[in-house]
XYZ file of C-alpha atoms in Angstrom:
207
model
C -14.186 -19.374 -8.228
C -14.093 -19.241 -4.461
C -14.799 -15.966 -2.724
C -12.043 -14.120 -0.907
C -12.958 -15.362 2.567
C -11.348 -18.566 1.332
C -8.383 -16.655 0.021
C -5.839 -19.140 1.294
C -6.853 -21.302 -1.663
C -5.709 -18.526 -3.977
C -2.155 -18.253 -2.634
C 0.325 -18.618 -5.432
C 2.098 -21.924 -5.494
C 5.396 -20.259 -6.384
C 5.839 -17.337 -4.000
C 9.524 -16.875 -4.722
C 8.929 -15.638 -8.268
C 9.649 -11.977 -8.820
C 6.721 -10.045 -10.254
C 9.104 -7.585 -11.826
C 10.766 -10.366 -13.861
C 7.918 -11.027 -16.268
C 10.003 -11.766 -19.312
C 12.711 -14.254 -20.056
C 16.183 -13.011 -19.239
C 17.672 -15.598 -21.591
C 18.819 -18.091 -18.988
C 17.754 -21.722 -19.142
C 15.334 -21.933 -16.228
C 12.330 -24.022 -17.270
C 9.689 -21.796 -15.698
C 10.746 -18.500 -17.245
C 8.397 -17.107 -19.846
C 9.498 -15.705 -23.182
C 8.386 -12.320 -24.458
C 6.615 -14.004 -27.353
C 4.688 -16.416 -25.125
C 3.756 -13.696 -22.670
C 2.472 -11.509 -25.488
C 0.449 -14.418 -26.875
C -1.118 -15.185 -23.475
C -1.952 -11.520 -22.878
C -3.524 -11.277 -26.323
C -5.586 -14.372 -25.606
C -7.094 -13.074 -22.373
C -7.618 -9.508 -23.605
C -11.175 -8.253 -23.656
C -13.790 -6.390 -21.661
C -15.539 -8.114 -18.762
C -18.176 -7.073 -16.245
C -19.581 -8.416 -13.030
C -19.474 -8.019 -9.286
C -16.848 -6.120 -7.356
C -16.301 -6.934 -3.704
C -14.287 -4.957 -1.150
C -12.635 -6.586 1.849
C -10.771 -5.740 5.017
C -8.292 -8.102 6.610
C -8.896 -9.419 10.131
C -5.467 -10.239 11.553
C -6.953 -12.070 14.536
C -8.741 -14.646 12.396
C -6.296 -14.364 9.468
C -9.234 -13.903 7.098
C -10.581 -11.288 4.733
C -13.995 -9.909 5.669
C -16.329 -8.481 3.036
C -17.199 -4.840 3.674
C -19.103 -3.859 0.552
C -19.977 -4.969 -2.960
C -21.096 -3.292 -6.140
C -22.443 -4.621 -9.410
C -21.953 -3.885 -13.103
C -18.336 -2.818 -12.799
C -16.465 -3.302 -16.071
C -12.787 -3.920 -16.649
C -10.680 -4.429 -19.723
C -7.663 -6.709 -19.834
C -5.342 -5.218 -22.430
C -2.701 -7.132 -24.379
C 0.011 -4.706 -23.207
C -0.242 -5.937 -19.558
C -2.439 -3.060 -18.430
C -5.994 -3.176 -17.188
C -8.655 -0.455 -17.262
C -11.311 -0.571 -14.533
C -14.358 1.692 -14.524
C -16.396 3.107 -11.666
C -14.121 2.010 -8.805
C -15.220 3.272 -5.343
C -11.774 4.576 -4.370
C -13.128 6.222 -1.205
C -12.997 2.747 0.299
C -9.199 2.998 0.420
C -9.375 5.960 2.809
C -10.213 3.526 5.618
C -6.849 1.780 5.158
C -4.442 4.708 5.154
C -2.573 5.408 8.382
C -1.498 9.032 8.385
C 1.226 9.018 11.083
C 0.470 12.760 11.383
C 1.968 13.267 7.931
C 0.210 16.149 6.165
C 0.478 14.530 2.735
C -1.246 11.407 4.001
C -3.811 13.371 5.994
C -4.744 15.294 2.854
C -4.919 12.156 0.739
C -7.089 10.344 3.257
C -9.553 13.251 3.331
C -9.589 13.525 -0.474
C -10.221 9.813 -0.906
C -13.044 9.854 1.623
C -14.790 12.549 -0.433
C -13.894 11.227 -3.886
C -16.464 9.973 -6.399
C -15.940 6.648 -8.134
C -12.945 6.703 -10.437
C -11.754 5.017 -13.604
C -8.417 3.505 -12.728
C -5.525 1.816 -14.480
C -4.018 -1.415 -13.224
C -0.981 -3.424 -14.234
C -0.743 -7.188 -14.392
C 1.965 -9.749 -15.032
C 2.250 -13.423 -15.999
C 5.535 -14.130 -14.194
C 6.282 -17.631 -15.475
C 4.977 -20.649 -17.332
C 3.896 -22.055 -13.946
C 0.963 -19.642 -14.134
C -0.395 -21.201 -17.329
C -2.176 -24.524 -17.722
C -4.513 -26.166 -20.197
C -7.505 -24.780 -18.274
C -6.415 -21.320 -17.110
C -4.062 -18.402 -17.552
C -3.235 -16.855 -14.191
C -1.640 -13.507 -13.470
C -0.604 -11.152 -10.684
C -2.011 -7.624 -10.443
C 1.027 -5.497 -9.565
C -0.433 -2.013 -9.021
C -3.542 0.170 -9.156
C -3.174 3.767 -10.341
C -5.460 6.776 -10.683
C -5.360 10.578 -10.631
C -6.921 12.575 -7.828
C -7.101 16.358 -7.559
C -7.126 17.912 -4.077
C -5.746 20.998 -2.355
C -5.487 22.681 -5.746
C -3.177 20.131 -7.359
C -3.455 16.909 -9.336
C -1.724 13.854 -7.868
C -1.040 10.368 -9.172
C -1.969 7.756 -6.586
C -0.406 4.321 -6.974
C -1.414 1.434 -4.735
C 1.021 -1.456 -4.908
C -0.389 -4.941 -4.511
C 0.727 -8.184 -2.912
C 2.348 -10.648 -5.308
C 1.159 -13.654 -3.273
C -2.377 -13.456 -4.688
C -3.481 -14.370 -8.179
C -6.223 -13.531 -10.641
C -7.037 -15.634 -13.636
C -8.848 -16.394 -16.862
C -10.629 -19.666 -17.537
C -9.919 -21.107 -20.975
C -13.244 -22.868 -21.593
C -15.634 -20.457 -19.873
C -13.713 -17.259 -20.725
C -14.320 -16.333 -17.101
C -12.138 -13.505 -15.763
C -11.176 -13.055 -12.127
C -9.266 -10.090 -10.727
C -7.767 -9.897 -7.242
C -5.670 -7.078 -5.798
C -4.502 -7.036 -2.166
C -2.924 -3.767 -1.029
C 0.763 -3.693 -0.135
C 2.008 -0.105 -0.321
C 1.248 3.414 -1.463
C 2.786 6.127 -3.640
C 1.673 9.737 -3.774
C 3.274 10.909 -7.002
C 6.888 9.729 -6.590
C 6.919 9.461 -2.776
C 6.643 5.947 -1.387
C 4.807 5.217 1.862
C 5.627 1.580 2.415
C 3.893 1.109 5.764
C 0.973 3.523 5.544
C -1.418 1.335 3.549
C -2.924 -1.418 5.671
C -4.307 -4.572 4.124
C -7.512 -4.483 2.145
C -8.581 -6.164 -1.081
C -10.658 -5.640 -4.173
C -12.052 -8.671 -5.994
C -13.885 -8.782 -9.309
C -15.336 -11.692 -11.197
C -17.321 -11.923 -14.408
C -19.817 -14.561 -13.230
């Protein structure tokens, strides 16, 4: 699997697909995926994997992702219910990519993230259509990262939405798992900050 500085090779070949439409809505389009098939694919790729985790920033001038840090021995579990559990994630990295716009909620979150220890987080993934499945791989989109963070005397649920134009995958023969999440938005509890999360990425692979 290529590293993220060659991320253009990982762009999805069907960008018009809606990530939210992961199951067949009973029309006759050839590339829609049935609930039964999606469940079978998710069951097939389920398991616990471990390997390197790499963190990237995005350089708009060169239109490339630039590696900022990497860690080893991070484990993640792909679950059959379209969720993913990831251990020991250095969430403080995300503080560098929050623009506060003088908003107190964002200022507080940025400070809390900067001081936060590594977290166990929950992620969500989706196999949007049969176009994501071949004889050699099962590909999927990570749709969100979510974790709890307590600061200023209260617990908050932080949800980082991710860009649907990037894909992770599972290799059929090698049972090799690859996870890619590129940031695309931010929720603090139920409040959405669509433009206050600049682009960064987290990449994991089990090789």
